[in-house]
Amino acid sequence: MKRAHRTAHARIWTILGILLPLAFFTVLTLRQTPPADRPAILVEAPAGDPNGAEASQ
């Protein structure tokens, strides 16, 4: 009984030791970083426009 438990324990930790760093580095690789020269995104409407829409001509 003890031997089977030790074998299973060793296999589980070996698999976790391989899969967890692999998953971590995969997430780091797939994460998108914004470029430094990207223009700012306007979150609010300009202060002079009460409706938040563009002025029609």
Backbone as CSV, one residue per row, in Angstrom:
resi,resn,N_x,N_y,N_z,CA_x,CA_y,CA_z,C_x,C_y,C_z
1,MET,0.825,-1.198,0.000,0.000,0.000,0.000,0.866,1.257,0.000
2,LYS,1.912,1.281,0.845,2.755,2.462,0.905,3.489,2.688,-0.408
3,ARG,3.933,1.619,-1.016,4.692,1.754,-2.254,3.820,2.339,-3.370
4,ALA,2.582,1.896,-3.493,1.677,2.423,-4.517,1.398,3.902,-4.277
5,HIS,1.241,4.271,-3.019,0.990,5.670,-2.696,2.189,6.546,-3.059
6,ARG,3.379,6.082,-2.765,4.582,6.841,-3.099,4.762,6.976,-4.605
7,THR,4.451,5.897,-5.323,4.578,5.931,-6.781,3.594,6.932,-7.378
8,ALA,2.361,6.901,-6.911,1.360,7.839,-7.416,1.735,9.274,-7.060
9,HIS,2.205,9.459,-5.860,2.616,10.792,-5.409,3.759,11.316,-6.277
10,ALA,4.731,10.494,-6.555,5.866,10.898,-7.389,5.411,11.231,-8.805
11,ARG,4.517,10.437,-9.361,4.026,10.699,-10.721,3.230,12.002,-10.780
12,ILE,2.379,12.221,-9.801,1.562,13.442,-9.801,2.451,14.679,-9.715
13,TRP,3.428,14.672,-8.807,4.305,15.833,-8.664,5.209,16.012,-9.882
14,THR,5.593,14.936,-10.523,6.392,15.050,-11.739,5.576,15.700,-12.850
15,ILE,4.335,15.268,-13.004,3.460,15.848,-14.034,3.190,17.318,-13.729
16,LEU,2.893,17.634,-12.460,2.664,19.035,-12.095,3.913,19.877,-12.288
17,GLY,5.050,19.311,-11.988,6.301,20.039,-12.159,6.605,20.357,-13.605
18,ILE,6.082,19.573,-14.513,6.281,19.825,-15.940,5.184,20.727,-16.491
19,LEU,3.929,20.453,-16.130,2.804,21.173,-16.714,2.641,22.602,-16.189
20,LEU,2.862,22.829,-14.911,2.652,24.168,-14.372,3.608,25.206,-14.966
21,PRO,4.908,24.955,-15.023,5.775,25.943,-15.686,5.463,26.089,-17.179
22,LEU,5.103,24.990,-17.826,4.755,25.054,-19.237,3.531,25.944,-19.450
23,ALA,2.510,25.789,-18.621,1.316,26.624,-18.716,1.652,28.083,-18.413
24,PHE,2.482,28.319,-17.410,2.863,29.673,-17.040,3.579,30.381,-18.187
25,PHE,4.552,29.723,-18.788,5.300,30.346,-19.877,4.454,30.488,-21.138
26,THR,3.492,29.592,-21.329,2.573,29.724,-22.462,1.721,30.968,-22.303
27,VAL,1.211,31.203,-21.106,0.400,32.394,-20.848,1.241,33.654,-21.040
28,LEU,2.468,33.654,-20.558,3.340,34.816,-20.746,3.623,35.076,-22.225
29,THR,3.761,34.017,-22.985,4.059,34.160,-24.408,2.851,34.682,-25.176
30,LEU,1.660,34.240,-24.805,0.456,34.621,-25.539,-0.101,35.973,-25.114
31,ARG,0.364,36.489,-23.973,-0.140,37.785,-23.496,0.338,38.889,-24.421
32,GLN,-0.591,39.749,-24.843,-0.242,40.827,-25.754,0.152,42.056,-24.954
33,THR,1.256,42.641,-25.322,1.684,43.879,-24.689,1.439,45.015,-25.674
34,PRO,0.904,46.111,-25.193,0.625,47.223,-26.109,1.907,47.900,-26.551
35,PRO,1.957,48.337,-27.797,3.146,49.051,-28.255,3.252,50.416,-27.573
36,ALA,4.455,50.921,-27.427,4.681,52.184,-26.735,4.175,53.381,-27.539
37,ASP,4.082,53.251,-28.849,3.672,54.386,-29.681,2.179,54.391,-29.997
38,ARG,1.399,53.588,-29.301,-0.041,53.547,-29.541,-0.671,54.851,-29.035
39,PRO,-1.567,55.484,-29.823,-2.195,56.729,-29.369,-3.161,56.463,-28.209
40,ALA,-3.363,57.480,-27.393,-4.271,57.356,-26.250,-5.707,57.219,-26.736
41,ILE,-6.500,56.452,-26.000,-7.907,56.257,-26.325,-8.725,57.208,-25.470
42,LEU,-9.615,57.970,-26.105,-10.464,58.909,-25.399,-11.572,58.147,-24.689
43,VAL,-11.610,58.234,-23.360,-12.593,57.498,-22.582,-13.861,58.323,-22.380
44,GLU,-13.731,59.626,-22.200,-14.880,60.495,-21.973,-15.116,61.380,-23.191
45,ALA,-16.307,61.960,-23.236,-16.612,62.915,-24.292,-15.869,64.212,-24.002
46,PRO,-15.548,64.964,-25.029,-14.888,66.250,-24.802,-15.763,67.155,-23.932
47,ALA,-15.122,68.061,-23.177,-15.844,68.915,-22.230,-16.790,69.886,-22.921
48,GLY,-16.491,70.321,-24.135,-17.325,71.316,-24.812,-18.579,70.737,-25.449
49,ASP,-18.707,69.426,-25.573,-19.843,68.801,-26.257,-20.748,68.108,-25.239
50,PRO,-21.928,68.665,-24.937,-22.794,68.068,-23.913,-23.406,66.734,-24.335
51,ASN,-23.575,66.495,-25.641,-24.215,65.263,-26.102,-23.224,64.126,-26.320
52,GLY,-21.973,64.458,-26.466,-20.973,63.436,-26.707,-20.900,62.997,-28.149
53,ALA,-21.603,63.706,-29.027,-21.606,63.352,-30.452,-20.828,64.407,-31.218
54,GLU,-20.461,64.080,-32.450,-19.751,65.038,-33.283,-20.717,66.104,-33.766
55,ALA,-20.200,67.303,-33.952,-21.037,68.398,-34.444,-21.332,68.177,-35.916
56,SER,-22.590,68.308,-36.295,-22.957,68.147,-37.705,-22.776,69.475,-38.432
57,GLN,-22.425,69.405,-39.702,-22.182,70.634,-40.471,-23.338,70.959,-41.333
